[in-house]
Tab-separated table of C-alpha atoms and ligand atoms in Angstrom:
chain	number	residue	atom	x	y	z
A	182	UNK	CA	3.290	-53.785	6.232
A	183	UNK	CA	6.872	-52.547	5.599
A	184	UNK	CA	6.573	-53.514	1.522
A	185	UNK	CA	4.275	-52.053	-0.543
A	186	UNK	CA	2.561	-54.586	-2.645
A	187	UNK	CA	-0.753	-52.370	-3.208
A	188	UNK	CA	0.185	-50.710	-6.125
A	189	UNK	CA	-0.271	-51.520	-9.317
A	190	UNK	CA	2.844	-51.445	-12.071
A	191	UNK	CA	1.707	-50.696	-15.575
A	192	UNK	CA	3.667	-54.133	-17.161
A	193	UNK	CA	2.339	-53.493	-20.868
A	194	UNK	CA	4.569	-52.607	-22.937
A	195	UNK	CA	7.501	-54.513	-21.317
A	196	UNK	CA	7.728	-56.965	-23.618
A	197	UNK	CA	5.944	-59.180	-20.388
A	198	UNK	CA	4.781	-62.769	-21.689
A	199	UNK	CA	1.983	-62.362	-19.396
A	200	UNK	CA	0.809	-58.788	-20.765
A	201	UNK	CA	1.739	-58.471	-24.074
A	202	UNK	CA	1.190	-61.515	-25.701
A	203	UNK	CA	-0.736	-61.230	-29.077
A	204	UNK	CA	-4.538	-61.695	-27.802
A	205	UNK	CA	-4.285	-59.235	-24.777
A	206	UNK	CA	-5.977	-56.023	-25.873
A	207	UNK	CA	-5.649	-53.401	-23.727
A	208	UNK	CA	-8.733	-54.219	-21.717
A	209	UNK	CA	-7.635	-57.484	-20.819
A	210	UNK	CA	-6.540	-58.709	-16.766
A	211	UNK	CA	-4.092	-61.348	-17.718
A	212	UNK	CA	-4.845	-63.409	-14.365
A	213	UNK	CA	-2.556	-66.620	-15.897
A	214	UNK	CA	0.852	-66.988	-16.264
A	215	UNK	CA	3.090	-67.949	-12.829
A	216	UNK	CA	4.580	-64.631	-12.532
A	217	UNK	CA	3.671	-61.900	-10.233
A	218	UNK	CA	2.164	-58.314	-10.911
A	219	UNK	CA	4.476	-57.299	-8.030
A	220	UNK	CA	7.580	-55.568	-7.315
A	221	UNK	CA	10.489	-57.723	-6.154
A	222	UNK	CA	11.881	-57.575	-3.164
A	223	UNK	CA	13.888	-54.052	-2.896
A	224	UNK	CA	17.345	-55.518	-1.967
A	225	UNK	CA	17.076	-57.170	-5.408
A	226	UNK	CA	16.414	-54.241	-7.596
A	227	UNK	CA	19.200	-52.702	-5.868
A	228	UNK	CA	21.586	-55.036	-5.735
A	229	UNK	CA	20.495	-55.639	-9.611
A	230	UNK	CA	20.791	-51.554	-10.665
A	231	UNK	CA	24.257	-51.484	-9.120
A	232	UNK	CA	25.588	-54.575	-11.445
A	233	UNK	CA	23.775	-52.346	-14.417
A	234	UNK	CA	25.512	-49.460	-13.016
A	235	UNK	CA	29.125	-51.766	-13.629
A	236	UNK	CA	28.384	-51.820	-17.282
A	237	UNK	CA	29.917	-54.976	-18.593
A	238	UNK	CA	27.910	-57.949	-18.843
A	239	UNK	CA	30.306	-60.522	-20.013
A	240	UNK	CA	30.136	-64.006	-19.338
A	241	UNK	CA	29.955	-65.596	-15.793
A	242	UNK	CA	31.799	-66.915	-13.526
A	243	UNK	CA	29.688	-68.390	-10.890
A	244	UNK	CA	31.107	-66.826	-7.527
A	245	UNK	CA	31.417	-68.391	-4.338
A	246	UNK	CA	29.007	-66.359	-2.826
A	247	UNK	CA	26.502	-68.062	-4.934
A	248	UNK	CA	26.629	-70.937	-3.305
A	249	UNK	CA	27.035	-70.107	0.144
A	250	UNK	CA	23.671	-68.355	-0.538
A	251	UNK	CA	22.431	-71.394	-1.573
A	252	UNK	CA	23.442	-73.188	1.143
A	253	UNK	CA	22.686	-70.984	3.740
A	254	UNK	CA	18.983	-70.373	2.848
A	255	UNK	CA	18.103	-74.158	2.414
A	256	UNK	CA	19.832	-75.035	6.253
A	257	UNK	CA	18.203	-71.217	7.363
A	258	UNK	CA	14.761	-72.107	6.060
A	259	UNK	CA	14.466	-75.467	5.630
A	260	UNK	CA	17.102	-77.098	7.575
A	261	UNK	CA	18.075	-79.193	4.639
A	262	UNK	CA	22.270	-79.265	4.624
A	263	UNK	CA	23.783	-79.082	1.166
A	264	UNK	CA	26.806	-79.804	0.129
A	265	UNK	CA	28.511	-77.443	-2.341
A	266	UNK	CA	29.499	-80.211	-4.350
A	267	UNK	CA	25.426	-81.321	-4.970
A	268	UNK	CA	24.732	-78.028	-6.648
A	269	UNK	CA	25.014	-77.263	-10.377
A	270	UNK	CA	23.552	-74.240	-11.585
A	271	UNK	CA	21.371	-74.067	-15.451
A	272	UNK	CA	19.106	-71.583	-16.715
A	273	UNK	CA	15.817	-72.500	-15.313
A	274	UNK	CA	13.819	-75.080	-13.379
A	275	UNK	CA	12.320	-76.126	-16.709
A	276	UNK	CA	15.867	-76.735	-18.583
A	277	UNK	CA	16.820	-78.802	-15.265
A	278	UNK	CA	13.987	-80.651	-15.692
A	279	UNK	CA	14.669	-81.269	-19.576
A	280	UNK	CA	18.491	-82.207	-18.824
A	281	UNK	CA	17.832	-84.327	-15.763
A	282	UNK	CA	14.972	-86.736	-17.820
A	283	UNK	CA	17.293	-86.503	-20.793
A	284	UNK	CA	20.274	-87.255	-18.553
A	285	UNK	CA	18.869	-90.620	-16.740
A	286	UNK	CA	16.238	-92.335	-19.484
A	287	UNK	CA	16.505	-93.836	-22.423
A	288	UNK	CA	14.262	-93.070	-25.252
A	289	UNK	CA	10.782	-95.043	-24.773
A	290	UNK	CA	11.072	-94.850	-21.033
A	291	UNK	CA	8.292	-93.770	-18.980
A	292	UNK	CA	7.758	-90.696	-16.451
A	293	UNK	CA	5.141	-90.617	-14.111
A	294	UNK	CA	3.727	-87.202	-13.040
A	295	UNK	CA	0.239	-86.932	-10.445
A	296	UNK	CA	-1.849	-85.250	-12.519
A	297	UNK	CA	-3.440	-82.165	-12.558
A	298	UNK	CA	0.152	-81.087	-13.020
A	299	UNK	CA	2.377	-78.415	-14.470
A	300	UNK	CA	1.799	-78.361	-17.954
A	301	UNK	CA	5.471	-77.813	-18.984
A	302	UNK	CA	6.425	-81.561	-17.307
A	303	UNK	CA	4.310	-83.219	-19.872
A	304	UNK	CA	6.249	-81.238	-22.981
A	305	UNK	CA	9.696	-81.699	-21.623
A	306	UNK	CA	9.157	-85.715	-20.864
A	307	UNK	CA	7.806	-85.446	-24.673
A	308	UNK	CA	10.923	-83.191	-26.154
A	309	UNK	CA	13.070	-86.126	-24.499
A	310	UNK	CA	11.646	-89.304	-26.213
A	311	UNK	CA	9.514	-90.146	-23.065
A	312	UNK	CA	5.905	-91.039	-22.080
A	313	UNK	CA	4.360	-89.588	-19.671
A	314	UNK	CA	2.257	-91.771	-17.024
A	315	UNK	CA	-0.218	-90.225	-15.273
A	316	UNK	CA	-1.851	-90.987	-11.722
A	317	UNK	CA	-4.523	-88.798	-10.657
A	318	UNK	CA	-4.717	-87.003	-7.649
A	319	UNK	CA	-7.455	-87.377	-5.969
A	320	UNK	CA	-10.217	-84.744	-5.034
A	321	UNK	CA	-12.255	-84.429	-2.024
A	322	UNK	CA	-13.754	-81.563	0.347
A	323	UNK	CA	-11.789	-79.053	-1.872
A	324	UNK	CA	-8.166	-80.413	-1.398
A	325	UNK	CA	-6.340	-83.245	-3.400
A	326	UNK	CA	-4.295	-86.516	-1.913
A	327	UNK	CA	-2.593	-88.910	-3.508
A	328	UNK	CA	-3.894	-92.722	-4.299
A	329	UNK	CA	-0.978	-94.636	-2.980
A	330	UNK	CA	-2.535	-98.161	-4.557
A	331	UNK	CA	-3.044	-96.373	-7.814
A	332	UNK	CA	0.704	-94.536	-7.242
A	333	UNK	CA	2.384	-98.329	-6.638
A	334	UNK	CA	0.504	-99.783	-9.872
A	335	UNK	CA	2.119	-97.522	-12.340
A	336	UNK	CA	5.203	-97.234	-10.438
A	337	UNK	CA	5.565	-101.364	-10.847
A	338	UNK	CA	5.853	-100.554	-14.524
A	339	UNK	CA	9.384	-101.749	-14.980
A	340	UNK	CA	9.311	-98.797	-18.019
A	341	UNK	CA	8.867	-95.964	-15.405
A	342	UNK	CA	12.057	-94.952	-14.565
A	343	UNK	CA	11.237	-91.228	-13.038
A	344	UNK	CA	8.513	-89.656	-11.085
A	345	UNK	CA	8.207	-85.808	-11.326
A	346	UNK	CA	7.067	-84.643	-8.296
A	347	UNK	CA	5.815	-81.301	-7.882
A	348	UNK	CA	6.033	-80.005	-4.461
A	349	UNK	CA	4.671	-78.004	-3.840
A	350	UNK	CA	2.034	-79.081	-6.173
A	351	UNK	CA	1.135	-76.552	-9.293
A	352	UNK	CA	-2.148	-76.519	-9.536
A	353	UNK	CA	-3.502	-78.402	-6.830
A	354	UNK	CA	-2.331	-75.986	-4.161
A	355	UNK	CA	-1.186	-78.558	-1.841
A	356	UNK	CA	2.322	-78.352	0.169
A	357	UNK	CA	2.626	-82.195	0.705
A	358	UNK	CA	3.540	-83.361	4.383
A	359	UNK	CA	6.196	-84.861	5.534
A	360	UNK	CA	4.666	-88.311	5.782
A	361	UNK	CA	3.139	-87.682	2.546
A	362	UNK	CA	6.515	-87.831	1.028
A	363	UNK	CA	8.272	-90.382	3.444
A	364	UNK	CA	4.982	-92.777	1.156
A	365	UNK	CA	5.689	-91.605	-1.917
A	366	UNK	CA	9.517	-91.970	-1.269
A	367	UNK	CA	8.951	-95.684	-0.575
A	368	UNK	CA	6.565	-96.142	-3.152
A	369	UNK	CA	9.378	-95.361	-5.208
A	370	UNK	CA	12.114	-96.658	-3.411
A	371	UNK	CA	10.229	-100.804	-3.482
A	372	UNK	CA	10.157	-99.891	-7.185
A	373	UNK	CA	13.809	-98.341	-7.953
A	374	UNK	CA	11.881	-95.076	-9.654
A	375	UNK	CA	13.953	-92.213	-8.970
A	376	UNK	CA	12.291	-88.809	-7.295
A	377	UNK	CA	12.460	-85.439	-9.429
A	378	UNK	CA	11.317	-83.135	-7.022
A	379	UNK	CA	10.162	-79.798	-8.690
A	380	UNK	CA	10.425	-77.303	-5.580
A	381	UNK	CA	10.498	-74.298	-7.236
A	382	UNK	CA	6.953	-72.768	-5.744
A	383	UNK	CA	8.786	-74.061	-1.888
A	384	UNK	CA	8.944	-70.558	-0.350
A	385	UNK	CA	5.338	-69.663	-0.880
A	386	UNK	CA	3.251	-71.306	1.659
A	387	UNK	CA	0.222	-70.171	3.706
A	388	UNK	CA	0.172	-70.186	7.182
A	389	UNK	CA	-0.484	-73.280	8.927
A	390	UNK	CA	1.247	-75.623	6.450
A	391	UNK	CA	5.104	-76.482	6.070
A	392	UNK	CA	6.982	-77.085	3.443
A	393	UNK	CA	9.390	-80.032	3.402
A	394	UNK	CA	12.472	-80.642	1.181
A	395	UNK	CA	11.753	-84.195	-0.196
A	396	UNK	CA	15.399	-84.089	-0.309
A	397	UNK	CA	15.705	-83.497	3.504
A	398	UNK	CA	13.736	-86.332	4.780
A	399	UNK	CA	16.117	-89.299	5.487
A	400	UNK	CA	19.154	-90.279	4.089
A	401	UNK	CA	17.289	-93.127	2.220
A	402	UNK	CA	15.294	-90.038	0.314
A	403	UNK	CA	17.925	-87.645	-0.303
A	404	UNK	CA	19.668	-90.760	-1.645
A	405	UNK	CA	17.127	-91.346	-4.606
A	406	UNK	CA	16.154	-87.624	-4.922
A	407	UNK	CA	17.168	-84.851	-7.288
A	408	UNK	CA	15.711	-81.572	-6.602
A	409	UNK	CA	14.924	-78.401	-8.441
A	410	UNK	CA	14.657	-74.993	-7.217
A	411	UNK	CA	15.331	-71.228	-7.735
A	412	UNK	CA	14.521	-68.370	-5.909
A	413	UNK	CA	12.279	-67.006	-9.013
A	414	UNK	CA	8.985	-67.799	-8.294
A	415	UNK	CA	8.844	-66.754	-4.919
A	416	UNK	CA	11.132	-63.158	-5.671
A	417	UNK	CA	9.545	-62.531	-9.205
A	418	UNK	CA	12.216	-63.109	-11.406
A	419	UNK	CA	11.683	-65.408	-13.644
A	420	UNK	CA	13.259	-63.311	-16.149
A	421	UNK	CA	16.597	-63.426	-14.353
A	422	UNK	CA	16.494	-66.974	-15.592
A	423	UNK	CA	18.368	-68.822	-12.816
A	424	UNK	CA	17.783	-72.439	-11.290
A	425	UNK	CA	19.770	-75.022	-9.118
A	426	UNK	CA	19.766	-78.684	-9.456
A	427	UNK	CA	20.748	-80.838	-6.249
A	428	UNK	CA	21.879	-84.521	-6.406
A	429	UNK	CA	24.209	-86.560	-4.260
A	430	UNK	CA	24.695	-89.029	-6.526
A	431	UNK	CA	27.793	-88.635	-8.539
A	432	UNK	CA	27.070	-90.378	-11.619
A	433	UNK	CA	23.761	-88.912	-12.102
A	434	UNK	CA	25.294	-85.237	-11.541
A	435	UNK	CA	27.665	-86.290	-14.622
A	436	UNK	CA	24.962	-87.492	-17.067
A	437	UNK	CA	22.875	-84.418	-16.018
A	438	UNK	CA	25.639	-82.411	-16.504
A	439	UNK	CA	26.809	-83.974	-19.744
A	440	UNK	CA	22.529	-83.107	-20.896
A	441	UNK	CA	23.292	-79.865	-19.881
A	442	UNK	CA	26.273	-79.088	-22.224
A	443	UNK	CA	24.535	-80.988	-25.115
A	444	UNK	CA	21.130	-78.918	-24.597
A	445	UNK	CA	23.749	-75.872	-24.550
A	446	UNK	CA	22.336	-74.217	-21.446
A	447	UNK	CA	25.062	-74.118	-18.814
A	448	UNK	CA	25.521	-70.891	-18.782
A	449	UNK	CA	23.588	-68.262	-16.959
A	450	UNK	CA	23.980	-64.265	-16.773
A	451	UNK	CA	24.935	-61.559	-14.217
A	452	UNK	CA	21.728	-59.966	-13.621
A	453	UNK	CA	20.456	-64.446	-12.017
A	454	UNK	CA	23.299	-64.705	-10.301
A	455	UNK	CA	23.369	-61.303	-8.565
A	456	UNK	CA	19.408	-61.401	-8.082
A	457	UNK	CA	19.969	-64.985	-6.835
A	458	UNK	CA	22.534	-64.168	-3.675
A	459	UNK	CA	20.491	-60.584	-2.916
A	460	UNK	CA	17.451	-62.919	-2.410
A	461	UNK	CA	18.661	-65.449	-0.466
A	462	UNK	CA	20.996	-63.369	1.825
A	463	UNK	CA	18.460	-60.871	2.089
A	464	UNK	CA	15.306	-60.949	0.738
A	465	UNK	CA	13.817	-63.037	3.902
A	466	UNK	CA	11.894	-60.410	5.534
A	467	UNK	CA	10.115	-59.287	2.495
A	468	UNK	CA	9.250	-62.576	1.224
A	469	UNK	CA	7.464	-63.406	4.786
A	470	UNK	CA	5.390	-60.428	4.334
A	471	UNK	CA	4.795	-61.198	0.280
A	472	UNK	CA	3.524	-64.461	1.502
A	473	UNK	CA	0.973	-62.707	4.025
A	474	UNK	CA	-0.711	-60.638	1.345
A	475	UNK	CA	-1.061	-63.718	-0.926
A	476	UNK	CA	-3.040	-64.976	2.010
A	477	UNK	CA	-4.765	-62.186	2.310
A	478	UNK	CA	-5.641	-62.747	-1.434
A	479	UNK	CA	-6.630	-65.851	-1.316
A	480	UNK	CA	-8.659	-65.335	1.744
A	481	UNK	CA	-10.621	-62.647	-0.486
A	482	UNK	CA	-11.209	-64.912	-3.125
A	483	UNK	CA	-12.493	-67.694	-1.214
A	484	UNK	CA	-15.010	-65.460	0.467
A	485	UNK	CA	-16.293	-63.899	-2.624
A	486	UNK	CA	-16.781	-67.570	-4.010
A	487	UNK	CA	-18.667	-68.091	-0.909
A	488	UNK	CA	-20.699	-65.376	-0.802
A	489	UNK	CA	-21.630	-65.015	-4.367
A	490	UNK	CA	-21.090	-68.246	-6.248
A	491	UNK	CA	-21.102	-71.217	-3.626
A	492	UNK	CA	-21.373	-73.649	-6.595
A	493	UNK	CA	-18.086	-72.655	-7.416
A	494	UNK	CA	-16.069	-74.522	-5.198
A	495	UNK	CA	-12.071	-72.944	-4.231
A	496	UNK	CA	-9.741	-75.289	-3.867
A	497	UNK	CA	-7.574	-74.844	-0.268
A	498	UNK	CA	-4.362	-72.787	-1.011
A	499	UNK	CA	-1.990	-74.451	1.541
A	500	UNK	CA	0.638	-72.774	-1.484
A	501	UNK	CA	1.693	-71.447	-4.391
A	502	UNK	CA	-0.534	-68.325	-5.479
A	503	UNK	CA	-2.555	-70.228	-8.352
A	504	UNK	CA	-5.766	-70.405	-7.066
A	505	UNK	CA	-7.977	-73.800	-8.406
A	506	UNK	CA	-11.207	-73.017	-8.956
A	507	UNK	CA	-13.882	-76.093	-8.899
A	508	UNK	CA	-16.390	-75.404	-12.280
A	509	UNK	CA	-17.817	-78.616	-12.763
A	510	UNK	CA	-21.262	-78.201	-11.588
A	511	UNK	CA	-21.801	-76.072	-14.643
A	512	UNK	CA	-21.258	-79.145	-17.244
A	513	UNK	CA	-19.244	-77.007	-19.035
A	514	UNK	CA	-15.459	-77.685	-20.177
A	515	UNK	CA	-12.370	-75.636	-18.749
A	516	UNK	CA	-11.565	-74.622	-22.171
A	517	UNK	CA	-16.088	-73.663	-22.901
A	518	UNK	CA	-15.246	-71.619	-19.002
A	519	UNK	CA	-12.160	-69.805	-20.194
A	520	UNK	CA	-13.139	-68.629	-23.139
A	521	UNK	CA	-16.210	-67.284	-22.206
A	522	UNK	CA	-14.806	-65.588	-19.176
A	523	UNK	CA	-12.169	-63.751	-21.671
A	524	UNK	CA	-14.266	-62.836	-23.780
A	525	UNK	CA	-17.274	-61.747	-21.786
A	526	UNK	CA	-15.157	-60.842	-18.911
A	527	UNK	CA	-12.236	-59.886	-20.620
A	528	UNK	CA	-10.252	-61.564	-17.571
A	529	UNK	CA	-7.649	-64.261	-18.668
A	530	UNK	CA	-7.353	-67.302	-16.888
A	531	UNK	CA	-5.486	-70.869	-17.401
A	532	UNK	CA	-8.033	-73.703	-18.684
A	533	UNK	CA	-7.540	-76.644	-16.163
A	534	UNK	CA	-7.248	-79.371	-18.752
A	535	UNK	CA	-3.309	-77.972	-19.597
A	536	UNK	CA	-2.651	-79.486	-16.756
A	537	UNK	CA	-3.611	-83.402	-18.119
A	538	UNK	CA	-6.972	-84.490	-18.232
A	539	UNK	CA	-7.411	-84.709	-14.655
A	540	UNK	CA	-7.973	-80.852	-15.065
A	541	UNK	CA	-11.276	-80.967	-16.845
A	542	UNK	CA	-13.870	-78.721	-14.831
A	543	UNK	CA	-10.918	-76.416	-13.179
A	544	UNK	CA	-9.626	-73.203	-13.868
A	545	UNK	CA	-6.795	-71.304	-12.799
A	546	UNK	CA	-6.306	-67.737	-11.532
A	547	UNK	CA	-3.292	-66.456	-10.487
A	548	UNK	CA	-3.829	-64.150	-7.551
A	549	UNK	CA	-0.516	-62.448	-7.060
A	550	UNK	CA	-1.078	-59.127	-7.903
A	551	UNK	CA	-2.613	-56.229	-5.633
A	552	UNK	CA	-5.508	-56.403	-3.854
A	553	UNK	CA	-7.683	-54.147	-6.049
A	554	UNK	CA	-7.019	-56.247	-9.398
A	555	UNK	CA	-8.157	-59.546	-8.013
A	556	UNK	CA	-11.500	-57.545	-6.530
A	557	UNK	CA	-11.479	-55.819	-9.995
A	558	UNK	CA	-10.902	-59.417	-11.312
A	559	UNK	CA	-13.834	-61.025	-9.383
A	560	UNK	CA	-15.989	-58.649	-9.794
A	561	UNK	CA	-15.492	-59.032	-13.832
A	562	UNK	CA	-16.115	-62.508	-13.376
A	563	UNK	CA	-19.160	-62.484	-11.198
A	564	UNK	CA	-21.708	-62.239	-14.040
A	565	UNK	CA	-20.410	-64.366	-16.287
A	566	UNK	CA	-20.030	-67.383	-14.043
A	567	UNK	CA	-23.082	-66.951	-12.916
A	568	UNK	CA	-25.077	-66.764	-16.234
A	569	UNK	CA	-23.350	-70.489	-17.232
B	55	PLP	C1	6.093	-76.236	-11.007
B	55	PLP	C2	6.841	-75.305	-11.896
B	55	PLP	N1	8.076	-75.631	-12.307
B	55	PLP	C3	8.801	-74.817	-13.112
B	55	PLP	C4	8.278	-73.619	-13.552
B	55	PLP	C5	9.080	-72.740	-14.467
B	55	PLP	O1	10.424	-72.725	-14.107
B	55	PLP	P1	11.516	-71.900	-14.929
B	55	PLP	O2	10.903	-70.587	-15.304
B	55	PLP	O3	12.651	-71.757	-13.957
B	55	PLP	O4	11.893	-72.738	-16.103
B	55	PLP	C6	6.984	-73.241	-13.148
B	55	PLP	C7	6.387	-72.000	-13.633
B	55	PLP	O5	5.249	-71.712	-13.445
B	55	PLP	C8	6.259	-74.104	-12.299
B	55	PLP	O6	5.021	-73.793	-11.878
């Protein structure tokens, strides 16, 4: 490999969410939060120390190299066209989401999200005077699909105005298929629910699979659709604080807009704007390879669960690098699991019911980091999972 992902960066003491929250003593692998123990890419850091290097950090003016970037990596990568006029900038895919659901309900409205799910969805339809609905996914041979019967039931709720898709899907690992959306897009179309489409995870899929723009597959779709993205998940910089939101439609863009201003979070800073052009204009050839070693990862992980605890079962990674591990032939609760691995293990994982109830009897490890944490990791967890 060109990129050096193998070595480990000391992140305590950074003031990292991830690291130095309260509870994480020194002896702690924090193997949770959606960020990555890696490096970005190094046409970022560069690109980032020569804005330090200018000195002033006033406000921003959003150039247009921004969103030729934009535009260019979604027809490059995806070959979804956008129009410059769709795209409107805010500080984060969460804030989009906030705005957009505060933007297009009214209070008492419904959201429907297919559950497990992001936690964060069920907090901002919550913070914006909404219910959430949830339809499980379903679970078989290790992977998840959707219940299109069950999807269409609470979809005919005349109260559900939104669904929040994620795609591709936090935590179930799955990057849905093209015809997999084309149902859920007429699902949704036969009951006038508009499509939020979360893509923010979009760029980091394992070989084999595709990832499709909801957005980009028909007119009728892109029509109904507003997506969410940033380049942050996939380049590690969620810090940067940078997200795009893409709609057609001109009188949603205004009430989104118009949620934006009131939630005062339309502007963004230097360091997400620069970080954002470096990694779509250049940060291509490094993401293919960051996407390899995930693999690589995950392919580790799934072995070891083979090999040492088959009644584990791994959930297939087809994306994202948040792996989904099956614990419910223990008859123990995500939460019981969790707990015992931190404190037996000391390795930190996500409980599977934060993701809706659907989540009971999963946990979650993050596995982007270098190889020899995740073995370090595993081999932590080995005896406790066994002993439960
Ligand atoms: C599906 C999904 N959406 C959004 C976010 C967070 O987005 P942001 O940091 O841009 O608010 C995450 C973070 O893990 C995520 O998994």
């Amino acid at each position: 490999m060109k990129y050096d992902f193998d070595t480990l960066v000391n992140r305590k003491g950074t003031g990292s969410y991830k690291w130095d929250s309260s509870e994480i003593e020194a002896d702690v692998l924090p193997m949770w939060v959606a960020d990555m123990d890696l490096k970005t890419a190094p046409c970022i850091i560069d690109t980032l120390r020569n804005r330090v290097e200018h000195g002033v950090f006033g406000y921003v003016s959003v150039p247009d190299a921004y969103y030729d970037a934009v535009i260019s990596w979604f027809s490059r990568r995806h070959g979804w066209e956008i129009k410059r006029e769709w795209i409107q900038y805010t500080s984060g895919v969460v804030p989009a989401i906030s705005a957009i659901i505060k933007g297009l309900t009214q209070p008492a409205d419904q959201v429907l999200v297919m559950t497990p799910v992001y936690n964060c969805f069920f907090s901002s339809i919550r913070n914006n005077g909404c219910t959430a609905v949830e339809c499980p996914l379903v679970y078989e041979n290790n992977t998840y699909t959707i219940d299109y019967q069950a999807l269409e039931q609470c979809a005919a709720n005349p109260d559900v105005k939104i669904l929040l898709l994620c795609n591709p899907h936090n935590p179930a690992c799955r990057v849905w298929t093209r015809e997999e959306l084309v149902k859920i897009g007429e699902v949704c179309k036969r009951n006038n629910v508009i499509v939020v489409s979360d893509e923010i995870h979009c760029e980091l899929v394992m070989s084999g699979h595709q990832f499709t723009p909801f957005a980009s597959v028909s007119q009728e779709m892109q029509d109904m659709c507003i997506t969410c993205n940033s380049p942050s998940k996939s380049f590690n910089t969620a810090g940067l604080q940078i997200a795009n939101i893409i709609c057609n439609n001109t009188e949603w863009q205004q009430r989104i807009d118009r949620a934006i201003n009131d939630n005062e979070v339309c502007d963004v800073n230097p360091f997400g704007v620069a970080g954002l052009i470096a990694a779509y204009n250049e940060g291509e050839e490094w993401l293919t390879e960051l996407c390899e070693y995930i693999e690589g990862n995950y392919n580790l992980v799934k072995e070891f669960f083979s090999k040492n605890l088959p009644q584990f079962p791994v959930t297939t990674l087809e994306g994202t690098y948040l792996v989904w591990i099956d614990c419910r032939n223990t008859g123990q609760t995500s939460d019981e699991i969790t707990r015992k691995l931190f404190e037996e293990a000391r390795v930190l994982l996500n409980s599977g019911t934060m993701y809706g109830a659907a989540g009971e009897g999963f946990v979650r490890l993050n596995i982007a980091c270098p190889r020899s944490r995740v073995e370090e990791a595993l081999n932590r967890m080995l005896p406790v999972l066994k002993a439960l």
